[in-house]
Amino acid sequence: MAFTTTATIKSFGGSLLKLTHESKVLKCQMALNLYIPPTESKKIPVLWHLSGLTCTADNATEKGFFQYWAAKYGIAIVFPDTSPRGSNHPGEHDSWDFGSAAGFYLNATAEPWSENYNMESYVIDELPKALYAAYPELDSTNEAIQGHSMGGHGALSLFFKYPGKFKTASGFAPIANPINCPWGQKAFGGYLKTKEEWASHDSTELFKAYKGPKVDLFITVGLSDDFLARELHIDNFIAAAKELGREDEVTVEKLEGYDHSFFYVSSVAEKHISHAAKHLGVL
């Protein structure tokens, strides 16, 4: 798969590459951003950042302040888009929390979404293979994943669904129990053919079923987040960890006064990047 570089932007000594390519699993052209830090390392660890509802690949790079910390720790960051673009299925562009920019990082099973809403396969398989072939300096064996809101759901759920792929995961105000919130119910009800499939994409349910080795997950959330009680259900995720006797494997920081916005995300970016850096071996 060939990438087209539409812009190269100098940022904190490294380079932010704006890329496009044709995706077979999504059946459309996709845009993404890749930050390569200033480093002499021949193999650069990789952090995947999954964005939230309404976002493109640009929001986090322009507002999240991630490049500064990635440059400091010598980590490359991949910023994929949040859904296929322009498929024009009925209703695809009608609401901000379903369809365009709201792919929920799963493979749809219900028609017509199953034709191309395959963000799970895109993020886990197609895009990594293409990037590591095109940029051999990226270390495919040393990856972590993080995400904001819907992207936090994606980061945590994919971490559990593909054990061993990522060294760690973290969430900025993640949708941690989507089967029990309006955003998740709308998405899963639309993308998935049966309700029995829902739990296999829910971070809290996946954690309950997890039998693997000890993990070290990190979550932050603002206590002034308007979505905290209704949509995020982070306490359900914490309760699942306690039921499993694995509460020491999840660190949750609840931050007074912070909301759900990029003002919050940029304020805690260093916490998440340093968490990833610890597991990627660059601290």
C-alpha atoms as an extended CHARMM CRD file, in Angstrom:
* protein
*
       283  EXT
         1         1  MET       CA              0.0000000000        0.0000000000        0.0000000000  PROA      1               0.0000000000
         2         2  ALA       CA              1.4200000000        3.3540000000       -1.0130000000  PROA      2               0.0000000000
         3         3  PHE       CA              1.0830000000        6.4570000000        1.1220000000  PROA      3               0.0000000000
         4         4  THR       CA              0.8850000000        9.9640000000       -0.2770000000  PROA      4               0.0000000000
         5         5  THR       CA              2.4490000000       12.6420000000        1.9010000000  PROA      5               0.0000000000
         6         6  THR       CA              0.3150000000       15.7610000000        1.7020000000  PROA      6               0.0000000000
         7         7  ALA       CA              2.3470000000       17.7740000000        4.2280000000  PROA      7               0.0000000000
         8         8  THR       CA              5.4960000000       17.5280000000        6.3240000000  PROA      8               0.0000000000
         9         9  ILE       CA              5.4130000000       19.8240000000        9.3400000000  PROA      9               0.0000000000
        10        10  LYS       CA              8.3620000000       20.4090000000       11.6660000000  PROA      10              0.0000000000
        11        11  SER       CA              7.2390000000       19.9930000000       15.2630000000  PROA      11              0.0000000000
        12        12  PHE       CA              9.4360000000       19.9520000000       18.3940000000  PROA      12              0.0000000000
        13        13  GLY       CA             12.4240000000       18.8130000000       16.3720000000  PROA      13              0.0000000000
        14        14  GLY       CA             10.5650000000       15.9400000000       14.7440000000  PROA      14              0.0000000000
        15        15  SER       CA              8.2580000000       15.6830000000       11.7460000000  PROA      15              0.0000000000
        16        16  LEU       CA              4.4970000000       15.4590000000       11.6040000000  PROA      16              0.0000000000
        17        17  LEU       CA              3.5440000000       13.7190000000        8.3740000000  PROA      17              0.0000000000
        18        18  LYS       CA              0.0690000000       14.1100000000        6.9280000000  PROA      18              0.0000000000
        19        19  LEU       CA             -0.6330000000       10.9710000000        4.9100000000  PROA      19              0.0000000000
        20        20  THR       CA             -3.3650000000        9.5660000000        2.7030000000  PROA      20              0.0000000000
        21        21  HSD       CA             -3.8250000000        6.0740000000        1.2790000000  PROA      21              0.0000000000
        22        22  GLU       CA             -6.4420000000        3.7740000000       -0.1760000000  PROA      22              0.0000000000
        23        23  SER       CA             -7.8480000000        1.3200000000        2.3540000000  PROA      23              0.0000000000
        24        24  LYS       CA             -9.1300000000       -2.0320000000        1.1380000000  PROA      24              0.0000000000
        25        25  VAL       CA            -10.9670000000       -2.8970000000        4.3480000000  PROA      25              0.0000000000
        26        26  LEU       CA            -12.7010000000        0.4940000000        4.5250000000  PROA      26              0.0000000000
        27        27  LYS       CA            -13.1220000000        0.8010000000        0.7430000000  PROA      27              0.0000000000
        28        28  CYS       CA            -12.1890000000        4.4750000000        0.6060000000  PROA      28              0.0000000000
        29        29  GLN       CA             -9.2930000000        6.8760000000        0.8500000000  PROA      29              0.0000000000
        30        30  MET       CA             -8.1760000000        7.5230000000        4.4050000000  PROA      30              0.0000000000
        31        31  ALA       CA             -6.1330000000       10.2850000000        5.9840000000  PROA      31              0.0000000000
        32        32  LEU       CA             -3.9150000000        9.8980000000        9.0250000000  PROA      32              0.0000000000
        33        33  ASN       CA             -1.1030000000       11.6930000000       10.8010000000  PROA      33              0.0000000000
        34        34  LEU       CA              2.2330000000       10.2070000000       11.8220000000  PROA      34              0.0000000000
        35        35  TYR       CA              4.6450000000       11.9390000000       14.1780000000  PROA      35              0.0000000000
        36        36  ILE       CA              8.2740000000       10.8300000000       13.9830000000  PROA      36              0.0000000000
        37        37  PRO       CA             10.3610000000       12.2310000000       16.8520000000  PROA      37              0.0000000000
        38        38  PRO       CA             13.9270000000       13.5230000000       16.6560000000  PROA      38              0.0000000000
        39        39  THR       CA             15.9470000000       10.4380000000       17.5560000000  PROA      39              0.0000000000
        40        40  GLU       CA             19.0170000000        8.5140000000       16.4710000000  PROA      40              0.0000000000
        41        41  SER       CA             17.3830000000        5.1970000000       17.3440000000  PROA      41              0.0000000000
        42        42  LYS       CA             17.1520000000        2.7700000000       14.4510000000  PROA      42              0.0000000000
        43        43  LYS       CA             13.9120000000        1.3780000000       15.8820000000  PROA      43              0.0000000000
        44        44  ILE       CA             11.3570000000        3.8290000000       17.2740000000  PROA      44              0.0000000000
        45        45  PRO       CA              8.6230000000        2.6440000000       19.6550000000  PROA      45              0.0000000000
        46        46  VAL       CA              5.0890000000        3.3820000000       18.4940000000  PROA      46              0.0000000000
        47        47  LEU       CA              2.1050000000        4.8000000000       20.3400000000  PROA      47              0.0000000000
        48        48  TRP       CA             -1.3140000000        4.6040000000       18.6910000000  PROA      48              0.0000000000
        49        49  HSD       CA             -3.6810000000        7.4350000000       19.5680000000  PROA      49              0.0000000000
        50        50  LEU       CA             -7.3740000000        6.8310000000       18.8720000000  PROA      50              0.0000000000
        51        51  SER       CA             -9.5280000000        9.9450000000       18.7290000000  PROA      51              0.0000000000
        52        52  GLY       CA            -13.0930000000       10.5330000000       19.8400000000  PROA      52              0.0000000000
        53        53  LEU       CA            -16.4670000000       11.3130000000       18.3410000000  PROA      53              0.0000000000
        54        54  THR       CA            -16.5260000000       14.0400000000       15.6430000000  PROA      54              0.0000000000
        55        55  CYS       CA            -12.7220000000       13.9960000000       15.3340000000  PROA      55              0.0000000000
        56        56  THR       CA            -10.3790000000       13.5120000000       12.4010000000  PROA      56              0.0000000000
        57        57  ALA       CA             -6.6790000000       12.7090000000       12.5270000000  PROA      57              0.0000000000
        58        58  ASP       CA             -5.9640000000       16.4260000000       12.9130000000  PROA      58              0.0000000000
        59        59  ASN       CA             -7.7400000000       17.2560000000       16.1730000000  PROA      59              0.0000000000
        60        60  ALA       CA             -5.3080000000       15.5200000000       18.5030000000  PROA      60              0.0000000000
        61        61  THR       CA             -2.1970000000       16.7400000000       16.6740000000  PROA      61              0.0000000000
        62        62  GLU       CA             -3.4020000000       20.3460000000       16.6420000000  PROA      62              0.0000000000
        63        63  LYS       CA             -4.8740000000       20.4880000000       20.1520000000  PROA      63              0.0000000000
        64        64  GLY       CA             -3.4710000000       17.6290000000       22.2320000000  PROA      64              0.0000000000
        65        65  PHE       CA              0.1610000000       18.7550000000       22.6970000000  PROA      65              0.0000000000
        66        66  PHE       CA              1.2770000000       15.1580000000       22.1700000000  PROA      66              0.0000000000
        67        67  GLN       CA              4.2060000000       15.9040000000       19.8700000000  PROA      67              0.0000000000
        68        68  TYR       CA              6.1130000000       17.7670000000       22.5790000000  PROA      68              0.0000000000
        69        69  TRP       CA              6.1060000000       14.7710000000       24.9150000000  PROA      69              0.0000000000
        70        70  ALA       CA              6.6440000000       12.2620000000       22.1160000000  PROA      70              0.0000000000
        71        71  ALA       CA              9.7450000000       14.2100000000       21.0890000000  PROA      71              0.0000000000
        72        72  LYS       CA             10.9760000000       14.2420000000       24.6800000000  PROA      72              0.0000000000
        73        73  TYR       CA             10.6390000000       10.4690000000       25.0760000000  PROA      73              0.0000000000
        74        74  GLY       CA             11.5170000000        9.4520000000       21.5180000000  PROA      74              0.0000000000
        75        75  ILE       CA              8.1840000000        7.8850000000       20.6420000000  PROA      75              0.0000000000
        76        76  ALA       CA              6.4140000000        7.8730000000       17.2750000000  PROA      76              0.0000000000
        77        77  ILE       CA              2.6530000000        8.4660000000       17.3840000000  PROA      77              0.0000000000
        78        78  VAL       CA              0.0940000000        7.2960000000       14.8370000000  PROA      78              0.0000000000
        79        79  PHE       CA             -3.1670000000        9.2480000000       14.6440000000  PROA      79              0.0000000000
        80        80  PRO       CA             -5.7190000000        7.3120000000       12.5280000000  PROA      80              0.0000000000
        81        81  ASP       CA             -9.0470000000        8.7550000000       11.4820000000  PROA      81              0.0000000000
        82        82  THR       CA            -12.2040000000        7.7630000000       13.3590000000  PROA      82              0.0000000000
        83        83  SER       CA            -14.2950000000        6.1970000000       10.5790000000  PROA      83              0.0000000000
        84        84  PRO       CA            -14.4820000000        5.5870000000        6.8530000000  PROA      84              0.0000000000
        85        85  ARG       CA            -15.3360000000        8.7350000000        4.9140000000  PROA      85              0.0000000000
        86        86  GLY       CA            -17.9220000000        9.3680000000        2.2600000000  PROA      86              0.0000000000
        87        87  SER       CA            -19.5800000000        5.9630000000        1.9270000000  PROA      87              0.0000000000
        88        88  ASN       CA            -22.9570000000        7.7330000000        1.8790000000  PROA      88              0.0000000000
        89        89  HSD       CA            -24.9690000000        4.9920000000        3.5090000000  PROA      89              0.0000000000
        90        90  PRO       CA            -28.4630000000        6.1560000000        4.4700000000  PROA      90              0.0000000000
        91        91  GLY       CA            -28.1650000000        8.1340000000        7.6840000000  PROA      91              0.0000000000
        92        92  GLU       CA            -24.3610000000        8.0930000000        7.6910000000  PROA      92              0.0000000000
        93        93  HSD       CA            -24.0340000000       11.8520000000        8.0200000000  PROA      93              0.0000000000
        94        94  ASP       CA            -27.2230000000       12.5860000000        9.9680000000  PROA      94              0.0000000000
        95        95  SER       CA            -25.8250000000       12.6590000000       13.5100000000  PROA      95              0.0000000000
        96        96  TRP       CA            -22.5080000000       13.3820000000       15.1810000000  PROA      96              0.0000000000
        97        97  ASP       CA            -22.4640000000       10.2260000000       17.3190000000  PROA      97              0.0000000000
        98        98  PHE       CA            -23.0820000000        7.5970000000       14.6240000000  PROA      98              0.0000000000
        99        99  GLY       CA            -21.6800000000        7.0660000000       11.1380000000  PROA      99              0.0000000000
       100       100  SER       CA            -19.1190000000        9.6020000000        9.9610000000  PROA      100             0.0000000000
       101       101  ALA       CA            -16.4160000000       10.2510000000       12.5770000000  PROA      101             0.0000000000
       102       102  ALA       CA            -18.0220000000        7.6780000000       14.8750000000  PROA      102             0.0000000000
       103       103  GLY       CA            -16.7040000000        4.2830000000       13.8070000000  PROA      103             0.0000000000
       104       104  PHE       CA            -16.2610000000        2.9940000000       17.3940000000  PROA      104             0.0000000000
       105       105  TYR       CA            -13.1950000000        0.9190000000       16.4120000000  PROA      105             0.0000000000
       106       106  LEU       CA            -15.1530000000       -2.2580000000       15.6820000000  PROA      106             0.0000000000
       107       107  ASN       CA            -16.0020000000       -4.3700000000       12.6440000000  PROA      107             0.0000000000
       108       108  ALA       CA            -19.6610000000       -3.8670000000       11.8050000000  PROA      108             0.0000000000
       109       109  THR       CA            -21.7910000000       -6.9530000000       11.1980000000  PROA      109             0.0000000000
       110       110  ALA       CA            -25.0900000000       -5.2590000000       10.3130000000  PROA      110             0.0000000000
       111       111  GLU       CA            -25.8040000000       -4.0490000000        6.7890000000  PROA      111             0.0000000000
       112       112  PRO       CA            -24.9930000000       -1.6910000000        5.1760000000  PROA      112             0.0000000000
       113       113  TRP       CA            -22.2340000000       -0.8330000000        7.6770000000  PROA      113             0.0000000000
       114       114  SER       CA            -20.5540000000       -4.2290000000        7.3460000000  PROA      114             0.0000000000
       115       115  GLU       CA            -19.5450000000       -3.2720000000        3.8030000000  PROA      115             0.0000000000
       116       116  ASN       CA            -16.8510000000       -0.9220000000        5.0170000000  PROA      116             0.0000000000
       117       117  TYR       CA            -17.1480000000        0.0980000000        8.6880000000  PROA      117             0.0000000000
       118       118  ASN       CA            -14.2550000000       -2.1570000000        9.6970000000  PROA      118             0.0000000000
       119       119  MET       CA            -12.1940000000        0.1370000000       11.8820000000  PROA      119             0.0000000000
       120       120  GLU       CA            -10.9970000000       -2.7290000000       14.0840000000  PROA      120             0.0000000000
       121       121  SER       CA             -9.3480000000       -4.5110000000       11.1530000000  PROA      121             0.0000000000
       122       122  TYR       CA             -8.0190000000       -1.2090000000        9.8820000000  PROA      122             0.0000000000
       123       123  VAL       CA             -6.3290000000       -0.1930000000       13.1510000000  PROA      123             0.0000000000
       124       124  ILE       CA             -5.1400000000       -3.6640000000       14.1540000000  PROA      124             0.0000000000
       125       125  ASP       CA             -4.0900000000       -5.1280000000       10.8230000000  PROA      125             0.0000000000
       126       126  GLU       CA             -4.2090000000       -3.1330000000        7.5980000000  PROA      126             0.0000000000
       127       127  LEU       CA             -2.7970000000        0.2100000000        8.6980000000  PROA      127             0.0000000000
       128       128  PRO       CA              0.0310000000       -1.1750000000       10.8930000000  PROA      128             0.0000000000
       129       129  LYS       CA              1.2500000000       -3.5330000000        8.1750000000  PROA      129             0.0000000000
       130       130  ALA       CA              1.3170000000       -0.7020000000        5.6620000000  PROA      130             0.0000000000
       131       131  LEU       CA              3.0400000000        1.7640000000        7.9960000000  PROA      131             0.0000000000
       132       132  TYR       CA              5.7270000000       -0.6490000000        9.1390000000  PROA      132             0.0000000000
       133       133  ALA       CA              6.4940000000       -1.5560000000        5.5500000000  PROA      133             0.0000000000
       134       134  ALA       CA              6.7070000000        2.0850000000        4.4770000000  PROA      134             0.0000000000
       135       135  TYR       CA              8.5770000000        3.3270000000        7.5680000000  PROA      135             0.0000000000
       136       136  PRO       CA             10.9890000000        0.5780000000        8.6770000000  PROA      136             0.0000000000
       137       137  GLU       CA             12.3410000000        2.7850000000       11.4670000000  PROA      137             0.0000000000
       138       138  LEU       CA              9.0810000000        2.1670000000       13.3570000000  PROA      138             0.0000000000
       139       139  ASP       CA              9.3180000000       -0.7920000000       15.7490000000  PROA      139             0.0000000000
       140       140  SER       CA              6.3670000000       -3.0850000000       15.1190000000  PROA      140             0.0000000000
       141       141  THR       CA              7.2690000000       -5.1410000000       18.2030000000  PROA      141             0.0000000000
       142       142  ASN       CA              7.0820000000       -2.2330000000       20.6430000000  PROA      142             0.0000000000
       143       143  GLU       CA              3.6160000000       -0.6870000000       20.6210000000  PROA      143             0.0000000000
       144       144  ALA       CA              1.2540000000        0.9510000000       23.1080000000  PROA      144             0.0000000000
       145       145  ILE       CA             -2.2260000000        2.3760000000       22.5980000000  PROA      145             0.0000000000
       146       146  GLN       CA             -4.2000000000        5.2540000000       24.0720000000  PROA      146             0.0000000000
       147       147  GLY       CA             -7.3820000000        7.0970000000       23.2240000000  PROA      147             0.0000000000
       148       148  HSD       CA             -9.8170000000        9.8520000000       24.1510000000  PROA      148             0.0000000000
       149       149  SER       CA            -13.5270000000        9.2280000000       24.8170000000  PROA      149             0.0000000000
       150       150  MET       CA            -14.6910000000        6.9210000000       21.9670000000  PROA      150             0.0000000000
       151       151  GLY       CA            -10.9700000000        6.4260000000       21.3080000000  PROA      151             0.0000000000
       152       152  GLY       CA            -10.4900000000        5.4490000000       24.9440000000  PROA      152             0.0000000000
       153       153  HSD       CA            -13.1150000000        2.7770000000       24.4120000000  PROA      153             0.0000000000
       154       154  GLY       CA            -11.1670000000        1.6840000000       21.3410000000  PROA      154             0.0000000000
       155       155  ALA       CA             -7.8150000000        1.6210000000       23.1200000000  PROA      155             0.0000000000
       156       156  LEU       CA             -9.0040000000       -0.3940000000       26.1120000000  PROA      156             0.0000000000
       157       157  SER       CA            -11.1870000000       -2.8110000000       24.1500000000  PROA      157             0.0000000000
       158       158  LEU       CA             -8.5190000000       -3.5240000000       21.5180000000  PROA      158             0.0000000000
       159       159  PHE       CA             -5.9120000000       -3.9950000000       24.2500000000  PROA      159             0.0000000000
       160       160  PHE       CA             -7.9950000000       -6.8240000000       25.7190000000  PROA      160             0.0000000000
       161       161  LYS       CA             -9.1090000000       -8.2650000000       22.3790000000  PROA      161             0.0000000000
       162       162  TYR       CA             -5.5280000000       -8.6160000000       21.1290000000  PROA      162             0.0000000000
       163       163  PRO       CA             -3.5270000000       -9.6020000000       24.2230000000  PROA      163             0.0000000000
       164       164  GLY       CA              0.1910000000       -9.1710000000       23.8100000000  PROA      164             0.0000000000
       165       165  LYS       CA              0.0090000000       -6.7790000000       20.8660000000  PROA      165             0.0000000000
       166       166  PHE       CA              0.2460000000       -3.6320000000       22.9820000000  PROA      166             0.0000000000
       167       167  LYS       CA              2.5660000000       -3.2060000000       25.9570000000  PROA      167             0.0000000000
       168       168  THR       CA             -0.0400000000       -1.0540000000       27.7210000000  PROA      168             0.0000000000
       169       169  ALA       CA             -3.1740000000        1.0190000000       27.1810000000  PROA      169             0.0000000000
       170       170  SER       CA             -4.5340000000        4.2430000000       28.5950000000  PROA      170             0.0000000000
       171       171  GLY       CA             -7.7180000000        6.2510000000       28.3020000000  PROA      171             0.0000000000
       172       172  PHE       CA             -8.4990000000        9.9490000000       28.4390000000  PROA      172             0.0000000000
       173       173  ALA       CA            -12.0790000000        9.9760000000       29.7650000000  PROA      173             0.0000000000
       174       174  PRO       CA            -12.8460000000        6.6760000000       27.9950000000  PROA      174             0.0000000000
       175       175  ILE       CA            -16.2870000000        5.3040000000       27.2490000000  PROA      175             0.0000000000
       176       176  ALA       CA            -15.4920000000        2.3810000000       29.5220000000  PROA      176             0.0000000000
       177       177  ASN       CA            -18.7960000000        0.4560000000       29.5260000000  PROA      177             0.0000000000
       178       178  PRO       CA            -20.5460000000        1.2950000000       26.2360000000  PROA      178             0.0000000000
       179       179  ILE       CA            -23.2640000000       -1.3540000000       26.5240000000  PROA      179             0.0000000000
       180       180  ASN       CA            -24.6550000000        0.7100000000       29.4100000000  PROA      180             0.0000000000
       181       181  CYS       CA            -24.5490000000        4.1990000000       27.8980000000  PROA      181             0.0000000000
       182       182  PRO       CA            -26.5470000000        5.9910000000       25.1610000000  PROA      182             0.0000000000
       183       183  TRP       CA            -23.5450000000        6.5110000000       22.8690000000  PROA      183             0.0000000000
       184       184  GLY       CA            -22.5720000000        2.8570000000       23.0040000000  PROA      184             0.0000000000
       185       185  GLN       CA            -26.1060000000        1.5420000000       22.7090000000  PROA      185             0.0000000000
       186       186  LYS       CA            -26.7340000000        3.6720000000       19.6260000000  PROA      186             0.0000000000
       187       187  ALA       CA            -23.4590000000        2.6010000000       18.0040000000  PROA      187             0.0000000000
       188       188  PHE       CA            -23.6640000000       -1.0880000000       18.8590000000  PROA      188             0.0000000000
       189       189  GLY       CA            -27.3580000000       -1.2050000000       17.9950000000  PROA      189             0.0000000000
       190       190  GLY       CA            -26.6060000000        0.2160000000       14.5600000000  PROA      190             0.0000000000
       191       191  TYR       CA            -23.3270000000       -1.4710000000       13.6650000000  PROA      191             0.0000000000
       192       192  LEU       CA            -23.8830000000       -4.9370000000       15.1430000000  PROA      192             0.0000000000
       193       193  LYS       CA            -26.4190000000       -7.4580000000       13.9080000000  PROA      193             0.0000000000
       194       194  THR       CA            -27.3060000000       -8.9390000000       17.3040000000  PROA      194             0.0000000000
       195       195  LYS       CA            -27.2420000000       -7.7030000000       20.8840000000  PROA      195             0.0000000000
       196       196  GLU       CA            -25.2690000000      -10.8120000000       21.8260000000  PROA      196             0.0000000000
       197       197  GLU       CA            -22.2760000000       -9.2560000000       20.0590000000  PROA      197             0.0000000000
       198       198  TRP       CA            -22.1900000000       -6.1450000000       22.2080000000  PROA      198             0.0000000000
       199       199  ALA       CA            -20.1810000000       -7.5130000000       25.1390000000  PROA      199             0.0000000000
       200       200  SER       CA            -17.3300000000       -8.5620000000       22.8330000000  PROA      200             0.0000000000
       201       201  HSD       CA            -16.6580000000       -4.8690000000       22.1540000000  PROA      201             0.0000000000
       202       202  ASP       CA            -17.1330000000       -3.5310000000       25.6950000000  PROA      202             0.0000000000
       203       203  SER       CA            -13.9990000000       -2.8170000000       27.7540000000  PROA      203             0.0000000000
       204       204  THR       CA            -15.6060000000       -3.6150000000       31.0910000000  PROA      204             0.0000000000
       205       205  GLU       CA            -17.0220000000       -6.9230000000       29.8400000000  PROA      205             0.0000000000
       206       206  LEU       CA            -13.7480000000       -7.8030000000       28.1360000000  PROA      206             0.0000000000
       207       207  PHE       CA            -11.8650000000       -7.1170000000       31.3660000000  PROA      207             0.0000000000
       208       208  LYS       CA            -14.2460000000       -9.4420000000       33.2390000000  PROA      208             0.0000000000
       209       209  ALA       CA            -13.4350000000      -12.2100000000       30.7600000000  PROA      209             0.0000000000
       210       210  TYR       CA             -9.6820000000      -11.5220000000       30.6510000000  PROA      210             0.0000000000
       211       211  LYS       CA             -7.5290000000      -14.4140000000       31.8830000000  PROA      211             0.0000000000
       212       212  GLY       CA             -4.1330000000      -13.1390000000       30.7660000000  PROA      212             0.0000000000
       213       213  PRO       CA             -1.0850000000      -11.9160000000       32.6460000000  PROA      213             0.0000000000
       214       214  LYS       CA             -0.9820000000       -8.8480000000       34.8480000000  PROA      214             0.0000000000
       215       215  VAL       CA             -1.6640000000       -5.5450000000       33.1070000000  PROA      215             0.0000000000
       216       216  ASP       CA             -0.9460000000       -1.8940000000       33.9250000000  PROA      216             0.0000000000
       217       217  LEU       CA             -3.6920000000        0.3790000000       32.6290000000  PROA      217             0.0000000000
       218       218  PHE       CA             -4.0020000000        4.1130000000       33.1720000000  PROA      218             0.0000000000
       219       219  ILE       CA             -7.1410000000        6.2610000000       33.0580000000  PROA      219             0.0000000000
       220       220  THR       CA             -7.7170000000        9.9440000000       33.7100000000  PROA      220             0.0000000000
       221       221  VAL       CA            -11.0270000000       11.7910000000       33.8170000000  PROA      221             0.0000000000
       222       222  GLY       CA            -12.1500000000       15.2540000000       34.8100000000  PROA      222             0.0000000000
       223       223  LEU       CA            -14.6970000000       15.5610000000       37.5880000000  PROA      223             0.0000000000
       224       224  SER       CA            -16.3490000000       18.4330000000       35.6860000000  PROA      224             0.0000000000
       225       225  ASP       CA            -16.8000000000       16.2250000000       32.6130000000  PROA      225             0.0000000000
       226       226  ASP       CA            -20.4360000000       16.5550000000       31.5210000000  PROA      226             0.0000000000
       227       227  PHE       CA            -20.3740000000       12.9800000000       30.2350000000  PROA      227             0.0000000000
       228       228  LEU       CA            -18.8680000000       11.3490000000       33.3300000000  PROA      228             0.0000000000
       229       229  ALA       CA            -21.9840000000        9.7920000000       34.8480000000  PROA      229             0.0000000000
       230       230  ARG       CA            -24.1600000000        9.2860000000       31.7670000000  PROA      230             0.0000000000
       231       231  GLU       CA            -21.7260000000        8.0640000000       29.1230000000  PROA      231             0.0000000000
       232       232  LEU       CA            -18.3400000000        7.0350000000       30.5170000000  PROA      232             0.0000000000
       233       233  HSD       CA            -19.1520000000        4.6410000000       33.3940000000  PROA      233             0.0000000000
       234       234  ILE       CA            -15.5240000000        4.4230000000       34.4610000000  PROA      234             0.0000000000
       235       235  ASP       CA            -16.6370000000        3.2950000000       37.9200000000  PROA      235             0.0000000000
       236       236  ASN       CA            -18.0510000000        0.1290000000       36.3120000000  PROA      236             0.0000000000
       237       237  PHE       CA            -14.6100000000       -0.6000000000       34.8900000000  PROA      237             0.0000000000
       238       238  ILE       CA            -13.0400000000       -0.0440000000       38.3200000000  PROA      238             0.0000000000
       239       239  ALA       CA            -15.6580000000       -2.2980000000       39.9170000000  PROA      239             0.0000000000
       240       240  ALA       CA            -14.8550000000       -5.0610000000       37.4140000000  PROA      240             0.0000000000
       241       241  ALA       CA            -11.1680000000       -4.8130000000       38.3010000000  PROA      241             0.0000000000
       242       242  LYS       CA            -12.0070000000       -5.0930000000       42.0040000000  PROA      242             0.0000000000
       243       243  GLU       CA            -14.2600000000       -8.1010000000       41.4340000000  PROA      243             0.0000000000
       244       244  LEU       CA            -11.3630000000       -9.8070000000       39.6690000000  PROA      244             0.0000000000
       245       245  GLY       CA             -8.9330000000       -8.9040000000       42.4290000000  PROA      245             0.0000000000
       246       246  ARG       CA             -6.9840000000       -6.8580000000       39.8630000000  PROA      246             0.0000000000
       247       247  GLU       CA             -7.6330000000       -3.3510000000       41.1620000000  PROA      247             0.0000000000
       248       248  ASP       CA             -3.8830000000       -2.8160000000       41.4870000000  PROA      248             0.0000000000
       249       249  GLU       CA             -3.6080000000       -3.2010000000       37.6930000000  PROA      249             0.0000000000
       250       250  VAL       CA             -5.6740000000       -0.0780000000       36.9610000000  PROA      250             0.0000000000
       251       251  THR       CA             -4.6890000000        3.4450000000       37.9670000000  PROA      251             0.0000000000
       252       252  VAL       CA             -7.4940000000        5.9940000000       37.7180000000  PROA      252             0.0000000000
       253       253  GLU       CA             -6.9060000000        9.6920000000       38.3320000000  PROA      253             0.0000000000
       254       254  LYS       CA            -10.0190000000       11.8020000000       38.8290000000  PROA      254             0.0000000000
       255       255  LEU       CA             -9.0850000000       15.4270000000       38.3040000000  PROA      255             0.0000000000
       256       256  GLU       CA            -10.9400000000       18.2650000000       39.9580000000  PROA      256             0.0000000000
       257       257  GLY       CA            -12.2920000000       20.9430000000       37.6130000000  PROA      257             0.0000000000
       258       258  TYR       CA            -11.3940000000       19.3800000000       34.2640000000  PROA      258             0.0000000000
       259       259  ASP       CA            -13.9630000000       18.7270000000       31.5250000000  PROA      259             0.0000000000
       260       260  HSD       CA            -14.0500000000       16.5000000000       28.4170000000  PROA      260             0.0000000000
       261       261  SER       CA            -12.3900000000       18.9260000000       26.0030000000  PROA      261             0.0000000000
       262       262  PHE       CA             -8.9230000000       19.2210000000       24.5110000000  PROA      262             0.0000000000
       263       263  PHE       CA             -8.0980000000       21.6900000000       27.2770000000  PROA      263             0.0000000000
       264       264  TYR       CA             -8.2970000000       18.6490000000       29.5420000000  PROA      264             0.0000000000
       265       265  VAL       CA             -6.5690000000       16.3130000000       27.0630000000  PROA      265             0.0000000000
       266       266  SER       CA             -3.5880000000       18.6200000000       26.5550000000  PROA      266             0.0000000000
       267       267  SER       CA             -3.2970000000       19.1500000000       30.3190000000  PROA      267             0.0000000000
       268       268  VAL       CA             -2.8440000000       15.4360000000       31.0070000000  PROA      268             0.0000000000
       269       269  ALA       CA             -1.0050000000       14.4550000000       27.8020000000  PROA      269             0.0000000000
       270       270  GLU       CA              2.3200000000       14.1190000000       29.6100000000  PROA      270             0.0000000000
       271       271  LYS       CA              0.8230000000       11.6960000000       32.1400000000  PROA      271             0.0000000000
       272       272  HSD       CA             -0.2940000000        9.3690000000       29.3640000000  PROA      272             0.0000000000
       273       273  ILE       CA              2.8110000000        9.6500000000       27.2060000000  PROA      273             0.0000000000
       274       274  SER       CA              5.0650000000        8.9630000000       30.1890000000  PROA      274             0.0000000000
       275       275  HSD       CA              2.9250000000        5.9570000000       31.1090000000  PROA      275             0.0000000000
       276       276  ALA       CA              3.4050000000        4.5910000000       27.6040000000  PROA      276             0.0000000000
       277       277  ALA       CA              7.1000000000        5.4770000000       27.6720000000  PROA      277             0.0000000000
       278       278  LYS       CA              7.6100000000        3.3980000000       30.7980000000  PROA      278             0.0000000000
       279       279  HSD       CA              6.2150000000        0.2980000000       29.0870000000  PROA      279             0.0000000000
       280       280  LEU       CA              7.9070000000        1.0150000000       25.7780000000  PROA      280             0.0000000000
       281       281  GLY       CA             11.2850000000        1.0490000000       27.5270000000  PROA      281             0.0000000000
       282       282  VAL       CA             12.2980000000        4.6250000000       26.8240000000  PROA      282             0.0000000000
       283       283  LEU       CA             12.2040000000        6.1100000000       30.3190000000  PROA      283             0.0000000000
